[in-house]
Tab-separated table of C-alpha atoms and ligand atoms in Angstrom:
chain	number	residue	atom	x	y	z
A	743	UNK	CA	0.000	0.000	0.000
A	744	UNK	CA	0.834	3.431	-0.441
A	745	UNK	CA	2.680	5.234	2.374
A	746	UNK	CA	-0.154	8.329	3.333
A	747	UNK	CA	3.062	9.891	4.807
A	748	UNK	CA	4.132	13.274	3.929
A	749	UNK	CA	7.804	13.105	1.605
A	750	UNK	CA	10.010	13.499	4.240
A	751	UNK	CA	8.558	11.660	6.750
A	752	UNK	CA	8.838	8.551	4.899
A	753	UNK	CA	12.332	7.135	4.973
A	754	UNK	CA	11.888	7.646	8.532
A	755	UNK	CA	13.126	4.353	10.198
A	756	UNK	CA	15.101	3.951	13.162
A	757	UNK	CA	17.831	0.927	13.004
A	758	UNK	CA	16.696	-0.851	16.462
A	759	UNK	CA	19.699	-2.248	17.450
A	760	UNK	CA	19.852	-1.308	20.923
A	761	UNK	CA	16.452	-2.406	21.922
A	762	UNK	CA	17.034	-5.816	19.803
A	763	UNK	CA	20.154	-6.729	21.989
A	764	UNK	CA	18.205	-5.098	25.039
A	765	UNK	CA	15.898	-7.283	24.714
A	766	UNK	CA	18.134	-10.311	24.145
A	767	UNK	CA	19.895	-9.681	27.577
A	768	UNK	CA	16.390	-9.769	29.419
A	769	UNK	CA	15.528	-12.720	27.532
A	770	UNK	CA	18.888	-14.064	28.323
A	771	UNK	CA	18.391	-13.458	32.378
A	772	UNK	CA	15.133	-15.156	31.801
A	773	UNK	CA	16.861	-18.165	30.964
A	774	UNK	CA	20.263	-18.319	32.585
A	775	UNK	CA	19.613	-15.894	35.677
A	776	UNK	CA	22.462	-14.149	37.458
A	777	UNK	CA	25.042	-15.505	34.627
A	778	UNK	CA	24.314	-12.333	32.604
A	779	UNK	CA	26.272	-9.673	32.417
A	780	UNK	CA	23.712	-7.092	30.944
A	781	UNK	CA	25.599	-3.635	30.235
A	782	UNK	CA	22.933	-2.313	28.046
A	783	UNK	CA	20.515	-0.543	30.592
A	784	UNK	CA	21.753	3.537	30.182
A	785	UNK	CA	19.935	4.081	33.363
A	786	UNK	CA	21.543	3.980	37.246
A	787	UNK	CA	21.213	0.578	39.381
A	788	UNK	CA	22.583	-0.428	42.454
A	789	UNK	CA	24.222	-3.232	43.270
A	790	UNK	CA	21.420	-5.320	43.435
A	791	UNK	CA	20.526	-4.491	40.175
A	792	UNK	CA	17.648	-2.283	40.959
A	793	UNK	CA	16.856	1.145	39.324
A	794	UNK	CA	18.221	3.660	41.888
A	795	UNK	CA	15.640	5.749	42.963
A	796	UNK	CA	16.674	8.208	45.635
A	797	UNK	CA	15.252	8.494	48.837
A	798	UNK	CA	15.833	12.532	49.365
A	799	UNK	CA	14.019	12.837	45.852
A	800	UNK	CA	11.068	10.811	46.273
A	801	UNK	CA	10.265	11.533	49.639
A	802	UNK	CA	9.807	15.326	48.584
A	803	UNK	CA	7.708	14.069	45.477
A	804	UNK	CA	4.909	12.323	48.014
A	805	UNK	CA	4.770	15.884	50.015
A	806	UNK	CA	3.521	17.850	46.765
A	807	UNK	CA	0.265	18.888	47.152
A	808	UNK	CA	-2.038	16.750	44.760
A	809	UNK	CA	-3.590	20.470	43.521
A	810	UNK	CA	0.483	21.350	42.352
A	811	UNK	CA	0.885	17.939	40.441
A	812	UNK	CA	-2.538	18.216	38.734
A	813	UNK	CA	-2.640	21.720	37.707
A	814	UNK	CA	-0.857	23.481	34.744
A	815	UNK	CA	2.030	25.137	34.749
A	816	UNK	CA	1.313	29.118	34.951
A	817	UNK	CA	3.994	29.219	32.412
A	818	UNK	CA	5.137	27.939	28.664
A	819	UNK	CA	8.361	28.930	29.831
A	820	UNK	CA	8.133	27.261	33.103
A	821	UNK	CA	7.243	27.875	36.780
A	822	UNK	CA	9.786	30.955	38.144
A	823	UNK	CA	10.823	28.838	41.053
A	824	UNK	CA	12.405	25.828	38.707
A	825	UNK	CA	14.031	29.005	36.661
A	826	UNK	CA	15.067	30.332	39.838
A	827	UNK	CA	16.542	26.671	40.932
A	828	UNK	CA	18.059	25.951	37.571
A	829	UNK	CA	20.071	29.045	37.490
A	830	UNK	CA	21.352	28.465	40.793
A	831	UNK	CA	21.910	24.825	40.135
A	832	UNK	CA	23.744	25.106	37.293
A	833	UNK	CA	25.521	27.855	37.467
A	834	UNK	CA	26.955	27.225	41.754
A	835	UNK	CA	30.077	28.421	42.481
A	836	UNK	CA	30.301	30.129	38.946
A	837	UNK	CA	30.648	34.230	38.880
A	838	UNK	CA	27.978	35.149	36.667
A	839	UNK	CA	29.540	38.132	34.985
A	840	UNK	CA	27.234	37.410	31.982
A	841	UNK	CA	23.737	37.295	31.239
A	842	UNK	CA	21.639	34.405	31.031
A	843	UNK	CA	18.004	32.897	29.951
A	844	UNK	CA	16.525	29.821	30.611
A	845	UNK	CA	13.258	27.699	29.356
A	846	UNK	CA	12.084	24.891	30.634
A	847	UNK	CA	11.773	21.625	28.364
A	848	UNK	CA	11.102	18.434	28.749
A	849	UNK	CA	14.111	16.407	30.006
A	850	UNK	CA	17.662	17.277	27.907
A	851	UNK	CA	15.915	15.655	24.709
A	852	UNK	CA	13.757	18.795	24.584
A	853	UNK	CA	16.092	21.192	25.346
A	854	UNK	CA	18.814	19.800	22.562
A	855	UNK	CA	15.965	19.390	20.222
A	856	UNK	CA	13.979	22.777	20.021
A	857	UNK	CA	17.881	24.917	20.370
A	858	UNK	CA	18.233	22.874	16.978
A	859	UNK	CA	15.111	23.772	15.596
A	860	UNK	CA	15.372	27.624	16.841
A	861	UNK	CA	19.154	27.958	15.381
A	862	UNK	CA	19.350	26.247	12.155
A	863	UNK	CA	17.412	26.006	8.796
A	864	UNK	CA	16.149	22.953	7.077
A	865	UNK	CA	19.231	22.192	4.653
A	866	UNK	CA	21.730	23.419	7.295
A	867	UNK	CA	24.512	21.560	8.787
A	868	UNK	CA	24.928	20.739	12.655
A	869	UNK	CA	28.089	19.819	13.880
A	870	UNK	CA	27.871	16.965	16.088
A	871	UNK	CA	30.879	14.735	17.443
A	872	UNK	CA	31.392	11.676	15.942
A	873	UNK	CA	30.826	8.871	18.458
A	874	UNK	CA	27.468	10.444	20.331
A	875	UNK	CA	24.054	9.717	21.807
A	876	UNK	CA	21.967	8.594	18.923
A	877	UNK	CA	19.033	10.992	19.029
A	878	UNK	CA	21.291	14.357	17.540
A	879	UNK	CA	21.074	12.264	14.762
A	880	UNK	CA	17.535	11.907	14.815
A	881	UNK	CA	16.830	15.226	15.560
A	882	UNK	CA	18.781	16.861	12.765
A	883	UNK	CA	16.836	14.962	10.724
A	884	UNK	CA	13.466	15.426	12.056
A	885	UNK	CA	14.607	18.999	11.497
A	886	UNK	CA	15.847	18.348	7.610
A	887	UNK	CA	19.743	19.216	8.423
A	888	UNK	CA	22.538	17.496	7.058
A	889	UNK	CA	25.149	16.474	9.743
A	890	UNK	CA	28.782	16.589	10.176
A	891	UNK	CA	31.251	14.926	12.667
A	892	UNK	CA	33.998	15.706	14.330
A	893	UNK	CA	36.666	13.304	15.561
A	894	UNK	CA	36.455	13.100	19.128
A	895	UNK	CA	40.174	12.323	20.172
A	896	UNK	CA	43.730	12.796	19.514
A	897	UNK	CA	45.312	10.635	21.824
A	898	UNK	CA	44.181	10.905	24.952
A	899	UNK	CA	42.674	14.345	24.388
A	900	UNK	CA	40.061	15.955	22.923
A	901	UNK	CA	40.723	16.582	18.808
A	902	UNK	CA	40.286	20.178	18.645
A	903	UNK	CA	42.291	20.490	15.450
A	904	UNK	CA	39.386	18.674	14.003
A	905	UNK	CA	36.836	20.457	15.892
A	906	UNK	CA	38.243	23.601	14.837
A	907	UNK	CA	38.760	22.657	10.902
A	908	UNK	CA	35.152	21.041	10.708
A	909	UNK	CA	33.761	24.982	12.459
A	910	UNK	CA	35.577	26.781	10.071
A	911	UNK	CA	34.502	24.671	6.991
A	912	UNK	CA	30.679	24.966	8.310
A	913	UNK	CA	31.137	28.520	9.231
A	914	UNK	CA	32.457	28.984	5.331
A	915	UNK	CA	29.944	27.216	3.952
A	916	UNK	CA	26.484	28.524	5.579
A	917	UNK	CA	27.658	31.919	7.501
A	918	UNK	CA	26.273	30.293	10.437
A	919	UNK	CA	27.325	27.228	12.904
A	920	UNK	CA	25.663	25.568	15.700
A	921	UNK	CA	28.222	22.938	17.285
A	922	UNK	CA	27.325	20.440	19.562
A	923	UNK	CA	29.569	18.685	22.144
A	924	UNK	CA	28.488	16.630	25.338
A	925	UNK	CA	30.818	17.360	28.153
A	926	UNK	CA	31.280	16.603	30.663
A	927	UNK	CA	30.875	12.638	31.204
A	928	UNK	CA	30.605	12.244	27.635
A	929	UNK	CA	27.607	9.478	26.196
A	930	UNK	CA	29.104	7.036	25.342
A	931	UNK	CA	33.137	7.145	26.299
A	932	UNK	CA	33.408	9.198	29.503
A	933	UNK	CA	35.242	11.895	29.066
A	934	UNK	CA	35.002	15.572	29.947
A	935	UNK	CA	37.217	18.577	28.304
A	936	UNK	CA	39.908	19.492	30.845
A	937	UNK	CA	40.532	23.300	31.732
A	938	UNK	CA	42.519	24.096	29.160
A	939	UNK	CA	40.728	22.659	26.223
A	940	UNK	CA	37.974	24.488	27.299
A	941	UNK	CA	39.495	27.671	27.328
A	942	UNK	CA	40.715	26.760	23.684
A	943	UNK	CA	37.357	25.885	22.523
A	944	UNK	CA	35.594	28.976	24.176
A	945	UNK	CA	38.184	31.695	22.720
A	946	UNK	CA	38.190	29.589	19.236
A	947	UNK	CA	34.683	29.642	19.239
A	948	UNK	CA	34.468	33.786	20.372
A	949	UNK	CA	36.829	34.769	17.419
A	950	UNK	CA	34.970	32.603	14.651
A	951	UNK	CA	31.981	34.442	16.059
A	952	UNK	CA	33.242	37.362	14.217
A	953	UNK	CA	32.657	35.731	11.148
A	954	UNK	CA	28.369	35.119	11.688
A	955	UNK	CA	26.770	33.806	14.751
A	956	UNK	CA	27.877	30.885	16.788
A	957	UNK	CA	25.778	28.188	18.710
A	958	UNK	CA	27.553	26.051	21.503
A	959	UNK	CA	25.200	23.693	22.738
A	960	UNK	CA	26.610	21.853	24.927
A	961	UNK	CA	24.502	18.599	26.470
A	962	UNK	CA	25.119	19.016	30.109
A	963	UNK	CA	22.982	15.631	30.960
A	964	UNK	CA	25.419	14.266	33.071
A	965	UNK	CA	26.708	17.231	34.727
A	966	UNK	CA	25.851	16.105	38.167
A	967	UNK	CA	28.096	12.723	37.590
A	968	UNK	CA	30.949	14.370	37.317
A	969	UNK	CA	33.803	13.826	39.596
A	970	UNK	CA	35.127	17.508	39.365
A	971	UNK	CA	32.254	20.303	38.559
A	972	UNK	CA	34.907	22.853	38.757
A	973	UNK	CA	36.378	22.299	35.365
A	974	UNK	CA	32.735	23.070	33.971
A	975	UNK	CA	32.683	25.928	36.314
A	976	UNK	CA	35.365	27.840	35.746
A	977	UNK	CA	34.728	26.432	32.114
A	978	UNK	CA	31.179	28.804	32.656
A	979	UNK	CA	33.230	31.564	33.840
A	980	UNK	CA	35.616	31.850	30.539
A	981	UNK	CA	31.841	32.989	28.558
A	982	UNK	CA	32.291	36.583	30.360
A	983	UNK	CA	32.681	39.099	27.381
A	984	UNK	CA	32.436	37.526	24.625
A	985	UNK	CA	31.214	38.466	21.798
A	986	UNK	CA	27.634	39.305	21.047
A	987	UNK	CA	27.714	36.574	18.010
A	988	UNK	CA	28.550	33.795	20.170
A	989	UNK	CA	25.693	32.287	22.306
A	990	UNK	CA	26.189	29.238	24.523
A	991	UNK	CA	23.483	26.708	25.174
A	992	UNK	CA	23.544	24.317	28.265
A	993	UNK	CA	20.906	21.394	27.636
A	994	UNK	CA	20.107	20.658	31.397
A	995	UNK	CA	17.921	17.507	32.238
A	996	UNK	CA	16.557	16.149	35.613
A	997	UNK	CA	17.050	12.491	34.485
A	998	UNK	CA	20.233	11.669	35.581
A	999	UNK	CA	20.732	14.764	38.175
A	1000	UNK	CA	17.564	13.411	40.197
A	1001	UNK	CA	17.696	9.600	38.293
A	1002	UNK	CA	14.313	10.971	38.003
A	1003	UNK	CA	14.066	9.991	33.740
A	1004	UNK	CA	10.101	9.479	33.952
A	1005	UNK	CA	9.196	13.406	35.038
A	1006	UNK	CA	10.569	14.528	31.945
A	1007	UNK	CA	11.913	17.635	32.718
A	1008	UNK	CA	15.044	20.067	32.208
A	1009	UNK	CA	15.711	22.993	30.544
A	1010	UNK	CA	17.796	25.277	27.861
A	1011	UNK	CA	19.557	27.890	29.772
A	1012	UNK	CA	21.363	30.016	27.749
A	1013	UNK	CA	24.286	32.334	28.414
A	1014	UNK	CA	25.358	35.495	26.241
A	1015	UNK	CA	26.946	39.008	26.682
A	1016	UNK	CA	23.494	40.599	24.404
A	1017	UNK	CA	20.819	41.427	26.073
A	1018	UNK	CA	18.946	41.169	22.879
A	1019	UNK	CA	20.003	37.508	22.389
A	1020	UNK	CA	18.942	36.343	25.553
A	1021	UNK	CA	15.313	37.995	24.774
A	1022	UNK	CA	14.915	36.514	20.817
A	1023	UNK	CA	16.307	33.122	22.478
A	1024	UNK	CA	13.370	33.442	25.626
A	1025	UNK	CA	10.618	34.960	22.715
A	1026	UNK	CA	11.475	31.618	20.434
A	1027	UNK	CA	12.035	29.022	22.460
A	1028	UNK	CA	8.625	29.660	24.471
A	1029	UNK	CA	6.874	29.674	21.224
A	1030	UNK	CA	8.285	26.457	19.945
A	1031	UNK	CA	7.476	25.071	23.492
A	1032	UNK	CA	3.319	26.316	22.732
A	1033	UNK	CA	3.371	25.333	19.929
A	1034	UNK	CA	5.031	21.774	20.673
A	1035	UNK	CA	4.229	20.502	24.196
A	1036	UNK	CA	2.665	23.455	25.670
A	1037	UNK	CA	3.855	23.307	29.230
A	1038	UNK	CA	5.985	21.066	31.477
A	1039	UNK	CA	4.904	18.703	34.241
A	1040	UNK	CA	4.679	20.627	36.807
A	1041	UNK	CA	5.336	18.082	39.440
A	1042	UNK	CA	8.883	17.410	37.969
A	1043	UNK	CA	9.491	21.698	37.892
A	1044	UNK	CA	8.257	21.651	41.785
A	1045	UNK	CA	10.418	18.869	42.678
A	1046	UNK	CA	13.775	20.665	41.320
A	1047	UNK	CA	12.247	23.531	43.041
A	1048	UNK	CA	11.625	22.410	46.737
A	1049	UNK	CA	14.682	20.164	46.609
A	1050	UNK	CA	17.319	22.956	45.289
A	1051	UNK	CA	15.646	26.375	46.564
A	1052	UNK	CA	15.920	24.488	50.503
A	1053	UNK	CA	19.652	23.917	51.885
A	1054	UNK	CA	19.032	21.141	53.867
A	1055	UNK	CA	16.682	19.230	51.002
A	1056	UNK	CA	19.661	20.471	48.702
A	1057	UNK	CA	22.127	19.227	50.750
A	1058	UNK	CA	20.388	15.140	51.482
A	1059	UNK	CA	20.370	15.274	47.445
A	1060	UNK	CA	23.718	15.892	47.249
A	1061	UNK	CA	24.731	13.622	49.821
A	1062	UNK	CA	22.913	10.948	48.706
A	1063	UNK	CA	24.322	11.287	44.966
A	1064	UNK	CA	27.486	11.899	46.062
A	1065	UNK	CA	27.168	7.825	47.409
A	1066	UNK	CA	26.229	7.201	43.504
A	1067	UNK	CA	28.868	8.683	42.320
A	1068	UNK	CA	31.589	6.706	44.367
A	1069	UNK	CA	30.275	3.717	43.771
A	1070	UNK	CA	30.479	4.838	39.429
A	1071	UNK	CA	33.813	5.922	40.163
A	1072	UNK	CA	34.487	2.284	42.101
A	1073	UNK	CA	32.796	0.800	39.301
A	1074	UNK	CA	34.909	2.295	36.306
A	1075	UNK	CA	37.854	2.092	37.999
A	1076	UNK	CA	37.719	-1.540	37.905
A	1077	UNK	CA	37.201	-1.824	34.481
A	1078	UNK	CA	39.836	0.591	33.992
A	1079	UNK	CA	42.442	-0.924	35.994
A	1080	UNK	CA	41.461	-4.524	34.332
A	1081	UNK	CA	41.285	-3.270	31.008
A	1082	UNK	CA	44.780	-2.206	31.131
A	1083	UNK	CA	46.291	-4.840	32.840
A	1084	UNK	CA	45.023	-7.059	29.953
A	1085	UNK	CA	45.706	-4.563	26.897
A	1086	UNK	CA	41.993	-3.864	26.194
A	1087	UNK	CA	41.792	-0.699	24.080
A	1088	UNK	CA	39.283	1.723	25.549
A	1089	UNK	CA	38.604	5.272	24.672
A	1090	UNK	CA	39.711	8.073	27.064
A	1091	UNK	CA	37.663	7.628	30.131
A	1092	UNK	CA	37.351	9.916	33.065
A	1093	UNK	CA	33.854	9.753	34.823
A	1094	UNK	CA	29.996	9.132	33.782
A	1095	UNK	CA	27.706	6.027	33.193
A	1096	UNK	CA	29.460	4.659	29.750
A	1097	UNK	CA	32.904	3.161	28.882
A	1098	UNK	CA	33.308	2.613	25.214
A	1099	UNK	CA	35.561	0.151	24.247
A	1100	UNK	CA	37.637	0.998	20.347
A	1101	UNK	CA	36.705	-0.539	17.745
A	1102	UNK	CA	36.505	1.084	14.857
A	1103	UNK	CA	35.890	-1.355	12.211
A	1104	UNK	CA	31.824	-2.247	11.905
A	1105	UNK	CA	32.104	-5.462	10.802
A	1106	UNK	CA	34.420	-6.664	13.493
A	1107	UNK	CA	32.292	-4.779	16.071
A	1108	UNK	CA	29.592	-7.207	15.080
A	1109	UNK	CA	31.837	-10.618	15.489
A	1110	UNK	CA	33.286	-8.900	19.299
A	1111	UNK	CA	29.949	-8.233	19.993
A	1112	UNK	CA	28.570	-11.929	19.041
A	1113	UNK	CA	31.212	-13.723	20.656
A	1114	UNK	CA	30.312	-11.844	23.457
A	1115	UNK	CA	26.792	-12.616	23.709
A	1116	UNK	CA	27.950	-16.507	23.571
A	1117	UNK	CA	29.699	-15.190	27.013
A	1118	UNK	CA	26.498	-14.135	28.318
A	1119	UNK	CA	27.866	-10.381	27.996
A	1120	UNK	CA	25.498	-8.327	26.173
A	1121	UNK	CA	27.166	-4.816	24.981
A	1122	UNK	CA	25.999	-1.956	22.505
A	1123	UNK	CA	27.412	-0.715	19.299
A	1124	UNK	CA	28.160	2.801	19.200
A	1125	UNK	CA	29.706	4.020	16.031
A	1126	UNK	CA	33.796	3.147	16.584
A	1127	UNK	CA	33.300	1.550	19.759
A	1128	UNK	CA	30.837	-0.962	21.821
A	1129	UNK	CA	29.619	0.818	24.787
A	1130	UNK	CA	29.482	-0.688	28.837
A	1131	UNK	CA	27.212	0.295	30.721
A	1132	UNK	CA	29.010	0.050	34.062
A	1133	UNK	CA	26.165	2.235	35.268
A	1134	UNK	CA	24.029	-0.610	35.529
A	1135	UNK	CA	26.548	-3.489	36.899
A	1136	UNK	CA	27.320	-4.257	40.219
A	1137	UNK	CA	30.703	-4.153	41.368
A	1138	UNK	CA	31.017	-8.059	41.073
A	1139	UNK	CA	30.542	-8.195	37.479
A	1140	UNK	CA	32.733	-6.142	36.618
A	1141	UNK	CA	35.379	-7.907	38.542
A	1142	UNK	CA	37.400	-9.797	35.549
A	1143	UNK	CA	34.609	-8.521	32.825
A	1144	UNK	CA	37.571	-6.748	30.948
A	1145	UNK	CA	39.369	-10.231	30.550
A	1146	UNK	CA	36.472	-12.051	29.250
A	1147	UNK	CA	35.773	-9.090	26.908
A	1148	UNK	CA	39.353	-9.548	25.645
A	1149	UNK	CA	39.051	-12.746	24.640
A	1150	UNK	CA	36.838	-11.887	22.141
A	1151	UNK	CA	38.626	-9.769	20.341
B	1282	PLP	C1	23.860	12.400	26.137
B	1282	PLP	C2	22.433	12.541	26.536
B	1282	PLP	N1	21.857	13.721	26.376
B	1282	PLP	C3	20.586	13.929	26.708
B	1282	PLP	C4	19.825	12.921	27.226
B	1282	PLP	C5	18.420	13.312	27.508
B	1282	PLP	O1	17.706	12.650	28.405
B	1282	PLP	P1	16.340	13.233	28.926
B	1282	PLP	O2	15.540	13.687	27.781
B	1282	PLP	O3	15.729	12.118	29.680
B	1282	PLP	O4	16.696	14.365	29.832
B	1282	PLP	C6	20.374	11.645	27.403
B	1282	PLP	C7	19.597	10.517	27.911
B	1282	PLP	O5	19.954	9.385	27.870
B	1282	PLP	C8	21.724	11.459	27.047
B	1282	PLP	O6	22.329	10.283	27.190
């Protein structure tokens, strides 16, 4: 039969590998039980396996009034005190000498996807890195733009010669560049900019400015994993008086900061030295948010709220993360220290929910990753690398998992 859809929503079709081997490793605990290693699952568990949910989180959810959760938001732009707690949030122990704007969205996806839509035109090219989470993809082309990557690493660092190159060529080409990077924690490899490559990026970025406007958006999802906010701090700080052209975009998201992925909300808080920027960015994004979703879940926007606005809520968050975030760091470091002892090659690593192992060849990703499964370990492809979840396994499966992974390669 004819497809009804409209042209460009017909080649729409999402490859659906990761739920295909997702649901192979469920299938697989079905059958042989605690056996599995499953380092598919993207989302936090303890080591019991179970999805952490936080007790300092969900015991504030149960005292919101039934009226707050119910009603709408008095705002498309989002209730003044999750604003209020968002700016504080993410911009603590940063000197704001710059001005900012902020919208709410739902969750990061939201916030990455309607900065695309407001900055580029259909037939426009977005810069994205070259190993990333899947859905840039999909947005850019929900959005009709052509895509370009950069390479992620030079050595142990981050490639900024090909950052830079791929800018320039975009900037040449369309007068206009919005640049994407994930940092820090990086989906899928784990690693965040140091200090000095982000004072690099930031100045590179300021002076190409000069040439037509400049986006940074810059997927701050798994800010709150991070073993050392003060690089993205100070990072914040370097945006003071820059130029009016450049505009940086921080996709903030609730999911991971309160493991809180059902509420659905973050935000797009935006930082410039215009006045007039942050306004058209406010005036834009609030309209694509009517005209989209309408308003966010209140609940969620409450929650951030009461738990950030409070010090001593603020503080049982943070305390109670803070455990999460050892136990990642315990976790990693494991399959670190194992991985090297047995000559596994892994990306650069440094903190976050993902280690990516190299591979850059598809085809032999495919035979490592089925020789795996016949281990019981089930993995994901990622483009150049096969991604571990160690955010989902318990200490004592990662003990000697990079030694059985080596033996399939
Ligand atoms: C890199 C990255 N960015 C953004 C998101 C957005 O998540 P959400 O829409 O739940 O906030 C995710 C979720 O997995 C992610 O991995």
């Amino acid at each position: 039969m004819k497809s009804l859809l409209k042209e460009n929503s017909k080649d729409k079709m999402v490859e659906d590998t990761v739920f295909k081997v997702v649901a192979e490793a469920m299938n697989a605990v079905k059958i042989h039980g605690d056996k599995v290693v499953n380092a598919t699952l993207g989302s936090l568990s303890d080591e019991d396996g179970n999805l952490v949910t936080m007790k300092s989180v969900w015991d504030e959810y149960k005292n919101i009034d039934a009226k707050e959760l119910a009603s709408y938001s008095a705002s498309f732009r989002g209730e003044a005190d999750f604003i209020e707690a968002v700016e504080k949030w993410v911009f603590q122990g940063v000197k704001k000498d710059f001005l900012t704007g902020i919208v709410a969205t739902p969750g990061g996806s939201g916030a990455v996807s309607t900065t695309f839509k407001n900055y580029l035109g259909r037939g426009e090219t977005v810069l994205l890195p070259e190993i990333g989470w899947g859905p840039y993809w999909l947005m850019a082309k929900e959005f009709g733009f052509e895509t370009e990557e950069y390479s992620l690493f030079d050595g142990d660092g981050f490639n900024m010669q090909s950052f830079m190159t791929k800018c320039e060529a975009i900037m040449e080409k369309q007068g206009r560049l919005l640049a994407v990077i994930n940092d820090p924690c990086h989906n899928p490899t784990g690693y965040s900019l140091t200090s000095e490559e982000w004072n690099d990026l930031i100045s590179f970025m300021d002076k190409l400015s000069k040439k037509g406007p400049v986006v940074l958006l810059d997927d701050i999802a798994y800010m709150d994993f991070s073993n050392n906010r003060e690089t993205i701090s100070k990072a914040m700080e370097e945006l003071k008086g820059r130029n009016e052209n450049f505009l940086v975009v921080f996709a903030f998201s609730i999911s991971k900061t309160l493991t809180a992925y059902g509420l659905r909300v973050g935000a797009q808080v935006a930082v410039s030295s215009s006045q007039q920027v942050i306004d058209d960015f406010i005036r834009a994004n609030e309209i694509s948010a009517r005209a989209v979703w309408s308003n966010i879940p209140k609940g969620g926007m409450k929650l951030f709220a009461r738990l950030i606005l409070d010090k001593d809520k603020r503080e049982a968050l943070t305390n109670e993360r803070n455990i999460y975030i050892e136990l990642l760091k315990d976790r990693s470091d494991i399959f670190m220290k194992e991985a090297e002892d047995v000559g596994l090659p892994v990306y650069p690593y440094k903190e976050g929910f993902f280690v990516t192992l190299k591979v850059e060849d598809s085809k032999r990703q495919k035979e490592i990753q089925k020789k795996l499964k016949e281990k019981l370990i089930y993995t994901i492809l990622v483009n150049k690398g096969i991604r571990v979840a160690v955010c989902s396994l318990p200490k004592r499966k990662i003990k000697g998992l990079a030694g059985r992974i080596k033996e399939a390669f």
